[in-house]
Amino acid sequence: MQNNCTINVENSINSGQVFLWRKNNDIWYGVNGQDILKISKVGKIKSYQNIKTDFFRKRDDIEKIIKSISKDSVTKKAVKQYLGLRILEQDPFQCLISFIVSSNSNIQKIKNSLEKISKKFGEKVEFENQEFFLFPKPEIIAKASINEIKSCGVGYRAKFIKEAANMMALKKINFEYLKKCNYQDAKEEICKIPGVGNKVADCILLFSLNKLESFPLDRWMIRILEKYYSDKFQLETKSITEKQYEILHEKIVNHFGPYAGYAQQFLFKMERENYQKKWL
DNA sequence: TTGTGTCCTTTTTG
DNA sequence: ACAAAAAGGACAC
């Protein structure tokens, strides 16, 4: 039975949130930190490490969230069209590195780089008769040389990746604490990590640290706001400054409410599909 | 074919 | 303070 609670696995994975995923015979397999997940078409999850995860955030009251974010005709349309889309709850360290890699890049390249990073520094495991590489532990990347990291095709981001891993290894960042504290404080903390600016921070907060009010403003979202919301949020330029980002985020939360992140995901998915952009 | 623009941005420089 | 440039490289057109 289709209803508002039915999860669409394909749309959720193919929405720019995760990168280390592949599909075999209608079954999705993906790396999630030190775990591998197998997800059937109907969303049944099997974990390599037998860890219980709420990958699809079933604890969220999705009916309530959809009601809450459906503030205008554009969002209503996006929600209706991609009803089963969900925010995925990822391993925070993998998410951090993924979105540092993502800056000024594209999905294909991000996936390629992350695969190389996993293969080079991660532990090889076998699951369901397939070979996988777990996502590397921070200590391993922290000890690697810049050139070794560069060989994964990440270019100038290599030093950010090494430093981010180092901050994790030295326990300068405490994800468990950041999951519990408020949006502003968590954002301030992770923006201290090199390679993490406003947009990357919002991705990490939304996709791994439980901050549903974060609303990553990338090129696409700016384009969407200009196209459909020019009356609500006036935008001056293409690339926005730090201050403009903050002001805009405040206006967005005012409009969409505390689950703005879900609205962002539905809108992003809709527009990328409209332009027939490729996913994984 | 070879060339050019585009990428889910951040940091550095002027 | 703030705009502009620089920072891989793959890929589409």
Coordinates of C-alpha atoms (C1' of nucleotides) in Angstrom, one line a residue:
Chain A
M1 CA 0.0 0.0 0.0
Q2 CA 1.4 3.4 -1.0
N3 CA 1.0 6.0 1.7
N4 CA 3.0 8.9 3.1
C5 CA 5.2 6.6 5.1
T6 CA 6.4 4.4 2.3
I7 CA 10.1 4.9 1.7
N8 CA 11.5 5.1 -1.8
V9 CA 14.9 3.6 -1.5
E10 CA 16.1 4.5 -5.0
N11 CA 15.1 8.2 -4.7
S12 CA 16.6 8.5 -1.2
I13 CA 19.9 7.1 -2.2
N14 CA 19.9 9.0 -5.5
S15 CA 19.5 12.4 -4.1
G16 CA 23.1 13.7 -3.6
Q17 CA 23.3 12.7 0.1
V18 CA 25.5 9.6 -0.2
F19 CA 28.1 8.5 -2.7
L20 CA 29.6 5.1 -1.8
W21 CA 26.6 3.1 -3.0
R22 CA 26.0 0.7 -5.8
K23 CA 23.0 -1.3 -7.0
N24 CA 23.0 -5.1 -7.8
N25 CA 19.9 -6.8 -8.9
D26 CA 17.6 -4.2 -7.4
I27 CA 19.5 -4.3 -4.1
W28 CA 21.5 -1.4 -2.9
Y29 CA 24.8 -1.9 -1.1
G30 CA 26.7 1.0 0.5
V31 CA 29.5 1.9 2.8
N32 CA 28.5 3.7 6.0
G33 CA 31.5 4.3 8.1
Q34 CA 32.8 1.1 9.6
D35 CA 29.7 -0.8 8.4
I36 CA 28.2 -2.0 5.1
L37 CA 24.5 -1.8 4.5
K38 CA 22.4 -3.9 2.2
I39 CA 19.0 -2.4 1.4
S40 CA 16.2 -4.2 -0.4
K41 CA 13.8 -2.5 -2.7
V42 CA 11.2 -2.2 0.1
G43 CA 13.8 -0.7 2.5
K44 CA 14.7 -3.7 4.6
I45 CA 18.2 -3.2 6.0
K46 CA 20.9 -5.8 6.7
S47 CA 24.1 -4.6 8.3
Y48 CA 27.5 -6.2 7.9
Q49 CA 28.4 -5.4 11.5
N50 CA 24.9 -6.2 12.8
I51 CA 24.5 -2.7 14.0
K52 CA 21.0 -1.3 14.3
T53 CA 20.7 1.9 12.4
D54 CA 17.9 4.3 11.7
F55 CA 19.3 5.0 8.3
F56 CA 16.0 6.2 6.9
R57 CA 15.2 8.2 10.1
K58 CA 12.0 6.2 10.7
R59 CA 11.8 7.9 14.1
D60 CA 10.8 11.1 12.4
D61 CA 7.1 11.7 12.2
I62 CA 7.2 12.1 8.4
E63 CA 3.4 12.9 8.1
K64 CA 3.9 15.8 10.5
I65 CA 7.1 16.9 8.7
I66 CA 5.5 16.9 5.3
K67 CA 2.6 18.9 6.6
S68 CA 5.0 21.3 8.2
I69 CA 7.2 21.9 5.2
S70 CA 4.4 22.2 2.6
K71 CA 4.2 25.9 2.9
D72 CA 3.8 26.8 -0.8
S73 CA 2.9 25.3 -4.1
V74 CA 6.4 24.5 -5.2
T75 CA 7.2 22.5 -2.1
K76 CA 3.8 20.8 -2.2
K77 CA 4.6 19.7 -5.8
A78 CA 8.1 18.4 -4.9
V79 CA 6.8 16.5 -1.9
K80 CA 4.0 14.9 -3.9
Q81 CA 6.3 13.9 -6.7
Y82 CA 9.0 12.4 -4.5
L83 CA 6.9 11.3 -1.5
G84 CA 9.2 8.5 -0.5
L85 CA 12.3 10.6 -0.4
R86 CA 14.0 10.6 3.0
I87 CA 16.9 12.3 4.8
L88 CA 19.5 9.6 5.4
E89 CA 21.4 9.3 8.7
Q90 CA 25.0 8.8 7.8
D91 CA 28.2 8.1 9.6
P92 CA 29.5 11.5 10.6
F93 CA 33.2 11.1 9.7
Q94 CA 32.4 9.7 6.3
C95 CA 29.9 12.5 5.8
L96 CA 32.5 15.1 6.8
I97 CA 35.1 13.8 4.3
S98 CA 32.5 13.3 1.6
F99 CA 31.3 16.9 1.7
I100 CA 34.8 18.4 2.0
V101 CA 35.5 16.4 -1.2
S102 CA 32.3 17.7 -2.7
S103 CA 33.2 21.3 -2.8
N104 CA 33.5 22.7 -6.3
S105 CA 32.9 19.3 -7.7
N106 CA 30.2 17.0 -9.0
I107 CA 28.6 13.7 -8.0
Q108 CA 30.5 11.4 -10.4
K109 CA 33.8 12.9 -9.3
I110 CA 33.0 12.8 -5.6
K111 CA 32.0 9.2 -5.8
N112 CA 35.2 8.4 -7.7
S113 CA 37.4 10.1 -5.2
L114 CA 35.7 8.6 -2.2
E115 CA 36.0 5.1 -3.7
K116 CA 39.7 5.6 -4.1
I117 CA 40.0 6.9 -0.5
S118 CA 38.2 3.8 0.8
K119 CA 40.2 1.4 -1.3
K120 CA 43.5 3.0 -0.4
F121 CA 43.0 3.5 3.3
G122 CA 39.9 1.4 4.3
E123 CA 39.7 -2.2 5.5
K124 CA 38.7 -4.7 2.9
V125 CA 35.8 -6.9 3.9
E126 CA 33.5 -9.5 2.3
F127 CA 29.7 -9.2 2.7
E128 CA 27.1 -11.1 0.8
N129 CA 29.8 -12.6 -1.5
Q130 CA 30.9 -9.1 -2.5
E131 CA 34.1 -7.2 -1.8
F132 CA 33.8 -3.8 0.0
F133 CA 36.2 -1.4 1.6
L134 CA 35.0 0.2 4.9
F135 CA 35.4 3.9 5.2
P136 CA 38.9 4.6 6.6
K137 CA 39.3 5.5 10.3
P138 CA 40.4 9.0 11.0
E139 CA 43.8 7.9 12.4
I140 CA 44.8 6.2 9.1
I141 CA 44.0 9.3 7.0
A142 CA 45.7 11.6 9.6
K143 CA 48.9 9.6 9.2
A144 CA 48.8 9.5 5.4
S145 CA 50.9 12.0 3.4
I146 CA 49.3 14.8 1.4
N147 CA 50.5 13.2 -1.8
E148 CA 49.0 9.8 -0.9
I149 CA 45.7 11.6 -0.4
K150 CA 46.1 13.6 -3.6
S151 CA 46.5 10.3 -5.5
C152 CA 42.8 9.8 -4.8
G153 CA 42.0 12.7 -7.2
V154 CA 41.0 15.2 -4.5
G155 CA 43.5 17.9 -5.6
Y156 CA 43.9 20.9 -3.3
R157 CA 41.4 19.4 -0.9
A158 CA 44.0 16.8 0.3
K159 CA 45.3 19.0 3.0
F160 CA 41.8 19.7 4.3
I161 CA 41.1 16.0 4.4
K162 CA 44.3 15.3 6.3
E163 CA 43.7 18.1 8.8
A164 CA 40.0 17.1 9.3
A165 CA 41.1 13.5 10.0
N166 CA 43.7 14.8 12.4
M167 CA 41.2 16.8 14.3
M168 CA 39.0 13.7 14.7
A169 CA 42.0 11.6 15.7
L170 CA 42.9 14.2 18.4
K171 CA 39.3 14.2 19.5
K172 CA 39.0 17.9 18.9
I173 CA 35.6 17.2 17.4
N174 CA 33.0 15.2 19.3
F175 CA 30.2 14.1 17.1
E176 CA 28.2 12.5 19.9
Y177 CA 28.1 15.9 21.6
L178 CA 27.3 17.8 18.4
K179 CA 24.4 15.5 17.7
K180 CA 22.8 16.6 21.0
C181 CA 23.5 20.3 20.9
N182 CA 21.7 23.0 19.0
Y183 CA 22.1 23.9 15.4
Q184 CA 24.1 27.2 15.9
D185 CA 26.6 25.7 18.3
A186 CA 27.2 22.6 16.2
K187 CA 27.7 24.6 13.1
E188 CA 30.2 26.9 14.8
E189 CA 32.2 23.9 15.9
I190 CA 32.4 22.1 12.5
C191 CA 33.1 25.3 10.6
K192 CA 36.5 25.3 12.5
I193 CA 37.5 22.3 10.4
P194 CA 39.4 23.3 7.3
G195 CA 37.5 22.9 4.0
V196 CA 34.2 23.3 5.9
G197 CA 32.3 26.4 5.1
N198 CA 28.6 27.3 5.4
K199 CA 27.3 24.9 2.7
V200 CA 29.5 21.9 3.6
A201 CA 28.7 22.4 7.3
D202 CA 25.0 22.4 6.6
C203 CA 25.3 19.1 4.7
I204 CA 27.1 17.5 7.6
L205 CA 24.6 18.8 10.1
L206 CA 21.6 17.6 8.1
F207 CA 22.9 14.3 6.9
S208 CA 24.7 13.1 10.0
L209 CA 24.2 15.3 13.0
N210 CA 20.5 15.4 13.3
K211 CA 20.0 19.0 12.5
L212 CA 16.8 19.1 10.5
E213 CA 16.6 22.9 10.3
S214 CA 19.9 23.1 8.3
F215 CA 19.3 24.0 4.6
P216 CA 22.5 23.6 2.5
L217 CA 22.6 26.5 0.0
D218 CA 24.6 25.3 -3.0
R219 CA 24.5 26.6 -6.6
W220 CA 21.4 24.5 -7.2
M221 CA 19.4 25.7 -4.2
I222 CA 20.3 29.3 -5.0
R223 CA 19.0 28.7 -8.5
I224 CA 15.8 27.2 -7.1
L225 CA 15.3 30.1 -4.8
E226 CA 15.8 32.6 -7.7
K227 CA 13.5 30.7 -9.9
Y228 CA 10.6 29.9 -7.6
Y229 CA 11.0 32.1 -4.6
S230 CA 12.2 35.4 -5.9
D231 CA 9.2 37.1 -4.2
K232 CA 10.0 35.6 -0.8
F233 CA 13.8 35.7 -0.7
Q234 CA 15.4 38.5 -2.7
L235 CA 18.8 37.4 -3.9
E236 CA 21.4 39.9 -5.1
T237 CA 24.2 37.8 -6.6
K238 CA 25.0 34.3 -7.7
S239 CA 27.7 33.6 -5.1
I240 CA 26.6 34.6 -1.7
T241 CA 28.8 35.9 1.1
E242 CA 28.9 34.4 4.6
K243 CA 26.6 37.1 6.0
Q244 CA 24.1 36.8 3.1
Y245 CA 24.1 33.0 3.7
E246 CA 23.2 33.5 7.4
I247 CA 20.4 36.0 6.7
L248 CA 19.0 33.8 3.9
H249 CA 19.1 30.8 6.2
E250 CA 17.1 32.7 8.8
K251 CA 14.5 33.7 6.2
I252 CA 14.3 30.1 5.0
V253 CA 13.7 28.7 8.5
N254 CA 11.1 31.3 9.0
H255 CA 9.3 30.2 5.9
F256 CA 9.8 26.4 6.0
G257 CA 9.9 25.9 9.7
P258 CA 12.1 23.5 11.9
Y259 CA 12.2 20.8 9.3
A260 CA 13.5 23.0 6.5
G261 CA 16.2 20.4 5.6
Y262 CA 13.5 18.1 4.4
A263 CA 12.1 20.8 2.1
Q264 CA 15.6 21.4 0.7
Q265 CA 16.0 17.7 -0.1
F266 CA 12.6 17.5 -1.9
L267 CA 13.3 20.7 -3.9
F268 CA 16.9 19.7 -4.8
K269 CA 15.7 16.3 -6.0
M270 CA 12.9 17.8 -8.1
E271 CA 15.1 20.3 -9.8
R272 CA 18.0 18.0 -10.5
E273 CA 15.5 15.5 -12.0
N274 CA 13.9 18.3 -14.1
Y275 CA 17.4 19.0 -15.5
Q276 CA 18.0 15.2 -15.9
K277 CA 21.2 15.4 -13.9
K278 CA 22.9 12.0 -13.3
W279 CA 23.0 10.4 -9.9
L280 CA 25.2 7.5 -8.7
Chain B
dT1 C1' 39.4 16.4 -32.8
dT2 C1' 40.4 19.8 -29.7
dG3 C1' 38.5 23.4 -26.9
dT4 C1' 35.7 25.3 -23.4
dG5 C1' 32.6 25.6 -19.6
dT6 C1' 30.8 23.5 -15.7
dC7 C1' 30.8 21.4 -11.5
dC8 C1' 26.2 20.5 -4.5
dT9 C1' 32.6 25.8 -2.4
dT10 C1' 36.4 27.3 0.5
dT11 C1' 40.5 29.8 1.1
dT12 C1' 43.6 33.2 -0.1
dT13 C1' 44.7 37.4 -2.0
dG14 C1' 44.4 42.2 -3.4
Chain C
dA1 C1' 35.3 44.7 4.5
dC2 C1' 34.7 42.5 0.4
dA3 C1' 35.2 41.2 -4.3
dA4 C1' 38.0 38.4 -7.1
dA5 C1' 41.0 34.8 -8.0
dA6 C1' 42.8 30.3 -7.3
dA7 C1' 42.5 25.7 -5.9
dG8 C1' 42.2 19.2 -9.4
dG9 C1' 40.4 17.2 -12.9
dA10 C1' 36.5 14.6 -15.1
dC11 C1' 33.0 15.2 -18.2
dA12 C1' 29.5 17.1 -21.3
dC13 C1' 28.7 19.8 -25.1

